[in-house]
XYZ file of C-alpha atoms in Angstrom:
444
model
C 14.885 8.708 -19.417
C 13.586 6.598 -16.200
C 10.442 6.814 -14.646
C 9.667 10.433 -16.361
C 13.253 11.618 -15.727
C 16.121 12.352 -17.774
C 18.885 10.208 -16.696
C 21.224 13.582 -16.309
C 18.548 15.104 -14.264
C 18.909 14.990 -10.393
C 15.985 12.961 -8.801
C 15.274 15.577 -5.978
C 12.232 15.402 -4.869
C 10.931 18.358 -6.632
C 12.607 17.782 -9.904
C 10.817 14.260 -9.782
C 7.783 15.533 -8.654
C 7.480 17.735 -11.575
C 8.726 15.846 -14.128
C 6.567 13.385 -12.958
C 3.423 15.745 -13.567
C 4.159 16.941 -16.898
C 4.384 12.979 -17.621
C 1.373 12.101 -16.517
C -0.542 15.191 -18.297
C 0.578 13.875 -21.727
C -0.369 10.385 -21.015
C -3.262 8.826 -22.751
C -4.239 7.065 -19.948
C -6.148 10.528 -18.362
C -8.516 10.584 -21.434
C -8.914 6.861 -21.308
C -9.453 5.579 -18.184
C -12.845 5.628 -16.451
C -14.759 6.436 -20.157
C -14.530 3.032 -21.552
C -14.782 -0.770 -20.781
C -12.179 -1.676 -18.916
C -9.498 -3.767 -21.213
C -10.055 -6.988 -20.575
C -7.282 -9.270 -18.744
C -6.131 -12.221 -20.814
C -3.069 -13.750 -18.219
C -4.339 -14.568 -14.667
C -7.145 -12.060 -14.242
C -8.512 -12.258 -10.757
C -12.194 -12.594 -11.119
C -15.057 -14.234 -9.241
C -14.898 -17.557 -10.837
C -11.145 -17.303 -9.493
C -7.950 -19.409 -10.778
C -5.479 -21.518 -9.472
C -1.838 -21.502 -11.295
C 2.093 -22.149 -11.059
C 3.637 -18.715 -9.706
C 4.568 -16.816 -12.973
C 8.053 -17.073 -13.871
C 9.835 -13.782 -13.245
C 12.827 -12.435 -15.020
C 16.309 -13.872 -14.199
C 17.803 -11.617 -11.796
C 20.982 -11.827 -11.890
C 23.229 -11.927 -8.276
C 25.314 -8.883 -7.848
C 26.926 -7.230 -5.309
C 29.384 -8.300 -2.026
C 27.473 -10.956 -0.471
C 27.262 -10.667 2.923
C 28.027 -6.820 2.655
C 25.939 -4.510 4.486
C 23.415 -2.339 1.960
C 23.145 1.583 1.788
C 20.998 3.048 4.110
C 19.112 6.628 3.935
C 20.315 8.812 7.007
C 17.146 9.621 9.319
C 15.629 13.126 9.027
C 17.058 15.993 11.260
C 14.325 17.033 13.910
C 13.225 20.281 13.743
C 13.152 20.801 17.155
C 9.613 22.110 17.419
C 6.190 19.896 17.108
C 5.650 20.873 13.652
C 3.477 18.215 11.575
C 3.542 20.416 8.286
C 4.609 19.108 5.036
C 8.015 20.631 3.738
C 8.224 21.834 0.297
C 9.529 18.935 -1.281
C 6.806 16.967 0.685
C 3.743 18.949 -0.749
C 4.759 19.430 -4.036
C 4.698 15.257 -3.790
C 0.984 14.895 -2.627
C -0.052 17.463 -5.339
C 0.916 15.396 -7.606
C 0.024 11.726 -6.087
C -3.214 14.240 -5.633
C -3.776 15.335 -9.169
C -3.467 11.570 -10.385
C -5.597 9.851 -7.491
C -8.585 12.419 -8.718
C -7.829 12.501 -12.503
C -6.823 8.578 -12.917
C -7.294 6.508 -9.848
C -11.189 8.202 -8.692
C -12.943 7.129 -12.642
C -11.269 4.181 -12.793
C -12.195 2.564 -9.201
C -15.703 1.230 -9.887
C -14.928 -1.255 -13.061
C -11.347 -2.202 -11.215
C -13.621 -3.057 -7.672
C -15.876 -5.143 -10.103
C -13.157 -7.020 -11.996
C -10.975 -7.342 -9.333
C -8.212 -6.025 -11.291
C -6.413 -2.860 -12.010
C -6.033 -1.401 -15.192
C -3.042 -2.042 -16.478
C -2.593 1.758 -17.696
C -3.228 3.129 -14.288
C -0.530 1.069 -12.821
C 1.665 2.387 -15.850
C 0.665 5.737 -15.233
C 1.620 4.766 -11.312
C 5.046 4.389 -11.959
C 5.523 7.722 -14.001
C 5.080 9.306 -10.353
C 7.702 7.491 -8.967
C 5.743 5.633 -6.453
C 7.960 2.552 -6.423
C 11.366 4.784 -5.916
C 10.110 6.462 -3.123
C 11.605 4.650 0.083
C 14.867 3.772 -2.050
C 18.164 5.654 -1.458
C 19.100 8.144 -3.891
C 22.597 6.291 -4.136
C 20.314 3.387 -5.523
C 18.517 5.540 -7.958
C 15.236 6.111 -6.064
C 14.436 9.898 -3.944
C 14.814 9.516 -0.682
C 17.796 11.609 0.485
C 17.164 11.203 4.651
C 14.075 8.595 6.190
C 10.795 9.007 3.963
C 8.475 7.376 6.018
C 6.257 10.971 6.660
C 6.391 11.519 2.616
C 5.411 7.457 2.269
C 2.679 8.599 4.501
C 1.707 11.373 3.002
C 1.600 9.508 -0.113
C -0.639 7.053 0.910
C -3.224 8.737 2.210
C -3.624 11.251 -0.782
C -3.449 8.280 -3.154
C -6.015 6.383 -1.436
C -8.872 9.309 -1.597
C -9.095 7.816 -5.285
C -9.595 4.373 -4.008
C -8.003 1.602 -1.361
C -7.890 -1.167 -3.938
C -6.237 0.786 -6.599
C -3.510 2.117 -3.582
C -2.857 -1.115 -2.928
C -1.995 -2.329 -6.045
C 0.060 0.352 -6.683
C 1.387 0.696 -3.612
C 3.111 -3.398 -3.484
C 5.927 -2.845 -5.738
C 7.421 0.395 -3.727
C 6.848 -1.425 -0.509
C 9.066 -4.414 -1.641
C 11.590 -2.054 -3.159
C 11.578 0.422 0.202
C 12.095 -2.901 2.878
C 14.825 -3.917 0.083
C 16.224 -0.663 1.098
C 15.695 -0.389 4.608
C 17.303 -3.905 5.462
C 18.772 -5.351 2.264
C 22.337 -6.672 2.007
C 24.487 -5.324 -0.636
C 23.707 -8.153 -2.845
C 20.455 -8.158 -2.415
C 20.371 -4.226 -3.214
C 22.370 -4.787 -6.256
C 20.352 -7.857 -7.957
C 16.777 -6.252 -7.370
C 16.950 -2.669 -6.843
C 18.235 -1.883 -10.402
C 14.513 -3.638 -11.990
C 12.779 -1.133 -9.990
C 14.846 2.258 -10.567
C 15.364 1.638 -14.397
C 11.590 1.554 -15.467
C 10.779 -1.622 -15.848
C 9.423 -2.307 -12.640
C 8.589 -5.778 -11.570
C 4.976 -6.558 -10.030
C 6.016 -7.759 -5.957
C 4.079 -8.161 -2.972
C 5.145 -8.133 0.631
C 3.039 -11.636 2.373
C 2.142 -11.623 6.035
C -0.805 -12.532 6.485
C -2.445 -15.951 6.587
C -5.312 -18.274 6.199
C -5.737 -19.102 9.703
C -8.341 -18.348 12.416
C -7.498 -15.854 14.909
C -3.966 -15.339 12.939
C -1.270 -13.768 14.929
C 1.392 -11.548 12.054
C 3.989 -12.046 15.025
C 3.600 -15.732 15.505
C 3.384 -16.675 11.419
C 2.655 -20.380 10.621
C 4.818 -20.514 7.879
C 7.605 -22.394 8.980
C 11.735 -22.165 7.194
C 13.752 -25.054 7.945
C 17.064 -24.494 7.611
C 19.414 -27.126 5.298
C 23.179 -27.489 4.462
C 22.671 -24.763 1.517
C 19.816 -22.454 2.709
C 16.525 -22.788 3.772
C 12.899 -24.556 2.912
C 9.653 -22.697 3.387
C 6.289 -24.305 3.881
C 3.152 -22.767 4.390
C 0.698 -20.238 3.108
C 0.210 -16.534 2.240
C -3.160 -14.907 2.471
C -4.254 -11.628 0.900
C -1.622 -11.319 -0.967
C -1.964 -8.472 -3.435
C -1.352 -9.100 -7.162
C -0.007 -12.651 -6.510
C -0.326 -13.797 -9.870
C 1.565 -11.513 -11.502
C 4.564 -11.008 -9.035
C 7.769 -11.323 -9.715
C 9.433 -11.240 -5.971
C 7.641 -12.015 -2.820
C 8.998 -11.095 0.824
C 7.471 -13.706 3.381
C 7.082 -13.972 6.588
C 7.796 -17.275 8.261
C 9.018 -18.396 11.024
C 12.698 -19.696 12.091
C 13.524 -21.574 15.259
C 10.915 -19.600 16.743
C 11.826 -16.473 15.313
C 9.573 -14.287 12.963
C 11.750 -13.483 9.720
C 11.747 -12.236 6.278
C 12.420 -13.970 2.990
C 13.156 -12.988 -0.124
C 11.548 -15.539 -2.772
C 11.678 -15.097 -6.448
C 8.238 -15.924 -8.206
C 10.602 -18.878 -10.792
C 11.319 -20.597 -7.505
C 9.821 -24.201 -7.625
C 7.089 -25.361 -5.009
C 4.846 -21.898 -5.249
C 1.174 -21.790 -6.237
C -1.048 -18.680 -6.472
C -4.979 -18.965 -5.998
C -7.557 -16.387 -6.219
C -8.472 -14.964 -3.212
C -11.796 -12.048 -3.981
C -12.529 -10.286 -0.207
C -15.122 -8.469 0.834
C -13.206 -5.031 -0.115
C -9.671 -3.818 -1.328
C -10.948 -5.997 -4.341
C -9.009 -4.107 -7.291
C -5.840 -5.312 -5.501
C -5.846 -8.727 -7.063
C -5.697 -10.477 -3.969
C -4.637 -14.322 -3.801
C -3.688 -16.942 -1.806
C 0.341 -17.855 -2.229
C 1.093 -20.982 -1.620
C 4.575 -22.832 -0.787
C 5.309 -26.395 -0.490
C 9.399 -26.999 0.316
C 10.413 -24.184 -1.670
C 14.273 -23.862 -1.148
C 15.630 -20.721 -0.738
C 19.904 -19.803 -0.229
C 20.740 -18.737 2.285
C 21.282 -15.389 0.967
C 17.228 -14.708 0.584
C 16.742 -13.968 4.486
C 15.961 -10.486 4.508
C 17.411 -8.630 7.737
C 17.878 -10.202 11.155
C 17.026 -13.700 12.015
C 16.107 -12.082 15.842
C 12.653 -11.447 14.787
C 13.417 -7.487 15.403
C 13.346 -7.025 11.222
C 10.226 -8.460 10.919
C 8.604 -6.502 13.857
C 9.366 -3.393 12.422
C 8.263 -4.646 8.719
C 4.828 -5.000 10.606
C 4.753 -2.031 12.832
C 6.020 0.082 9.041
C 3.429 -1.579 7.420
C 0.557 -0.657 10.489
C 1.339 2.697 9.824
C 0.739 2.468 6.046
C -2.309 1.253 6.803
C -3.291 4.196 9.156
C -2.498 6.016 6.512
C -4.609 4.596 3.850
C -7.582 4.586 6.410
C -7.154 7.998 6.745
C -6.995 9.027 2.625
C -10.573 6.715 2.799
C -12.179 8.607 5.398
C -11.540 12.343 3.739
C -13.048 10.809 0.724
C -16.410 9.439 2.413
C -16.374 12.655 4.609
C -16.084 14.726 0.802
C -18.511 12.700 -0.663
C -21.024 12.972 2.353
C -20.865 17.230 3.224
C -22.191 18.221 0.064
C -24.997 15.306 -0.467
C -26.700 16.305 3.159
C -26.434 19.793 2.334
C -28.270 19.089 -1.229
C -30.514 16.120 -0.322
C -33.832 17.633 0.798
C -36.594 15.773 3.629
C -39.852 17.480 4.426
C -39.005 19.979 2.645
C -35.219 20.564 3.817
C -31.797 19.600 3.552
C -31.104 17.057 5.833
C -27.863 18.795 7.168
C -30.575 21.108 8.774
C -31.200 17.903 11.068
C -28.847 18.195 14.412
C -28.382 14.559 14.091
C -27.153 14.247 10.468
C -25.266 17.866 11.730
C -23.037 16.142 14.377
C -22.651 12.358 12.556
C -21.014 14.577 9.852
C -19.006 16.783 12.238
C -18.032 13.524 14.326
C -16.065 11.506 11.096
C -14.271 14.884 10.818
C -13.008 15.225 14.103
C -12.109 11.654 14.107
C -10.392 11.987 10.942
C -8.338 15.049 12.541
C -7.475 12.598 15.503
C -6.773 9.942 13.110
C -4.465 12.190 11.160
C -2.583 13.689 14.199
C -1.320 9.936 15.854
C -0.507 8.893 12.426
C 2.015 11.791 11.036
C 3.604 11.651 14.796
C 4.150 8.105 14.336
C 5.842 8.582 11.146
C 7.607 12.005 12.100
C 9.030 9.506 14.631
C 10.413 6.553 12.648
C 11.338 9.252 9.906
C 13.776 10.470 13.185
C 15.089 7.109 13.738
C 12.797 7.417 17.584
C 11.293 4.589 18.374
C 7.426 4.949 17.515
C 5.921 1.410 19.098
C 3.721 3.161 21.133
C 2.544 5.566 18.804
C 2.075 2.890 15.873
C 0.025 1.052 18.082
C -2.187 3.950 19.325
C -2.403 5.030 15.605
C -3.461 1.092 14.525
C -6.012 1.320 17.538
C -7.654 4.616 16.536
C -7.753 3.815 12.350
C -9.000 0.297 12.605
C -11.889 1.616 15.077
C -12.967 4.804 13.908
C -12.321 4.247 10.050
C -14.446 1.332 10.615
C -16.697 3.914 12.099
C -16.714 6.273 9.607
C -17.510 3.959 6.601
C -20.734 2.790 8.418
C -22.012 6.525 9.555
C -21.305 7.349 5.330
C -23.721 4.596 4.428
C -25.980 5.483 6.968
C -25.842 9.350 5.566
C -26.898 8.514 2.352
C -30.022 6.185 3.711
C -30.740 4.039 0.781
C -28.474 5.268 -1.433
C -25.689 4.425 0.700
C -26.734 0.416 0.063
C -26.814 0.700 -3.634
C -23.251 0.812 -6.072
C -24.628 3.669 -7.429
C -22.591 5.971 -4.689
C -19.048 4.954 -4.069
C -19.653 5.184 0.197
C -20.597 1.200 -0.148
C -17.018 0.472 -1.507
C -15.298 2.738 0.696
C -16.950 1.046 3.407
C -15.943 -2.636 2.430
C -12.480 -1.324 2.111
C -12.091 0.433 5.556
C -13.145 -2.996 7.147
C -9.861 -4.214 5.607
C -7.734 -1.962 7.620
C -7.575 -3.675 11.253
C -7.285 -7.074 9.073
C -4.840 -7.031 6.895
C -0.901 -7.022 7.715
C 1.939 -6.095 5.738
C 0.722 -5.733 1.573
C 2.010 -1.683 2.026
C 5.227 -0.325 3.508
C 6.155 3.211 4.468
């Protein structure tokens, strides 16, 4: 049994999907979560008097695999050969259950997580059950993905996030690190950290691009590797980094003779620090600061090509996730905000009887339908193996602006209410400012 499934059971999509379900119905962690104090978190607990630590050490993984050896790669999906944007089976079945949990687990559970800055350790648990960090891996590896999975990453991510952005996040980082591991990883690479994340025990790891800089450029990272006789030396440091402390592999970005590129770097390795890093929103993500003074590295830990064009695409992958997570936000502040102006009464109406409230509301849907339309092209695209720059980019354009947009009209659509904590709209607006901001974290 692994991640809900019996280890002589195919991991199809659908067989995971539902085996998945009827795992998370007869956890505890339904009942639990949401209805009482969240347990409190003894080992480096983000919280708003904040810490400053070694890395943790992670488990020894052990090399394996032909170095040097390409890895397995998915194939990309067939095109159907018509502009068809609808989920396949295997797809839906998927979001009804990353559905089900986002409303039954992630939804009571996102208040006291946005407060502690923390996620509850159950949820994330209960996270795994659904096979959320399997999802971009190649069957061959043990994970679900029989062709490209970047729409069903997408999918994913949005219906996970109408629960909340900071849980997403958090549960999100692992599966990211695991799907760039199989998009780009060597055989060895594939071989000595794929197994920890298909076998259950998942490790805690966290994809680092952005930085503490001014006016930071992702493609231009000040991180700097220095290459020696045996490998390489990274100096620099990590912003935003979600659930830092408790990470057991990082992938940074830094930059080589110029070049933007990808390193793997296990949490044991000497010269890291993690800090406590609270934002503004995406707060139940654990965010910190990772710090690295002349960490060494072999040479084996550069993940992909040293051309820059791997860690372009990590970025324009990860710009998409985050279209997608805008997206899962803005259905749940336009949810949240139909039925409250149809109910909430002024001079002796509902305010919904008011042309303006009437077309602020009908605006953040039709944005959200424009929203959702660039995005699933974009990832119909790079689930084809088509290049989708242009589309990413519109996609990153549009979310950013108008999910920005939206959380500010569903503040302004509850009045005074939409100020208070009272009404989830406040969080969901702190988190949508986080989605033209932060870079890399999530990976489709």
């Amino acid at each position: 049994m692994a991640n809900g499934v019996p280890s002589g059971e195919s991991r199809d999509p659908i067989g995971f999907a539902v085996a998945g379900l009827r795992k998370l119905s007869q956890s505890p962690a339904l009942d639990r979560l949401g209805v009482r104090k969240q347990t409190e978190q003894v080992v480096f607990t983000v919280t708003r008097s904040g810490f400053k630590t070694i890395a943790a050490t992670s488990r020894a993984f052990k090399k394996k695999g032909k170095k040097g050896a390409p890895g397995v790669r998915v194939p990309n999906a067939i095109p159907k050969g018509v502009f068809d944007l609808t989920p396949s089976e295997d797809e839906q079945m998927l979001v009804d259950v990353v559905t089900d949990f986002a409303t039954e687990v992630v939804r009571p559970a996102a208040a006291e997580a946005d407060e502690a800055c923390a996620a509850p350790e159950e949820l994330l648990k209960s996270s795994l059950e659904i096979g959320l960090p399997i999802l971009g891996v190649p069957e061959a590896l043990g994970g679900i993905s029989e062709t490209r999975s970047a729409v069903a990453g997408t999918l994913v991510a949005e219906a996970l996030a109408k629960g909340d952005l900071g849980l997403t996040v958090a549960a999100l980082a692992p599966g990211s690190v695991a799907t760039a591991l199989g998009l780009w990883g060597t055989d060895e690479q594939q071989q000595t950290y794929l197994p920890a994340f298909t076998e259950g025990n998942v490790p805690a790891a966290a994809f680092a691009l952005n930085e503490d800089r001014v006016l930071f450029d992702v493609l231009s990272p000040a991180t700097t590797a220095t290459r020696t006789a045996d490998g390489f030396v990274l100096n620099g440091a990590k912003s935003l980094v979600a659930r830092g402390a408790e990470a057991e592999l990082f992938v940074v970005g830094a930059s080589l003779e110029g070049k933007p590129v990808l390193f793997l770097v296990e949490s044991s390795t000497p010269g890291l620090t993690i800090e406590s890093e609270p934002a503004m929103g995406v707060r139940a993500a654990s965010l910190t600061k990772l710090s690295l003074s002349e960490v060494k590295v072999p040479a084996e830990a550069v993940l992909g090509e040293t051309d820059g064009s791997t860690y372009r695409e990590a970025v324009r992958l990860s710009r998409l996730a985050w279209c997608a997570l805008s997206i899962g936000v803005g259905q749940a502040v336009l949810d949240y905000v139909t039925p409250y102006v149809k109910e909430r009464e002024a001079f002796g109406e509902p305010i919904a009887h008011r042309q303006s409230v009437a077309f602020m509301v009908a605006n953040i849907a039709i944005e959200l339908q424009a929203m959702r339309l660039v995005t699933y092209k974009a990832a119909s695209r790079v689930a084809q193996g088509i290049d989708a720059t242009r589309e990413i980019a519109l996609a990153r354009k549009l979310c950013a602006d108008k999910g920005m947009q939206i959380g500010l009209d569903g503040v302004q659509l509850l009045g005074g209410h939409g100020f208070v904590k009272e009404h989830p709209v406040e969080r969901w607006y702190r988190d949508l400012r986080a989605i033209g901001i932060m870079e890399g974290t999530v990976l489709v």
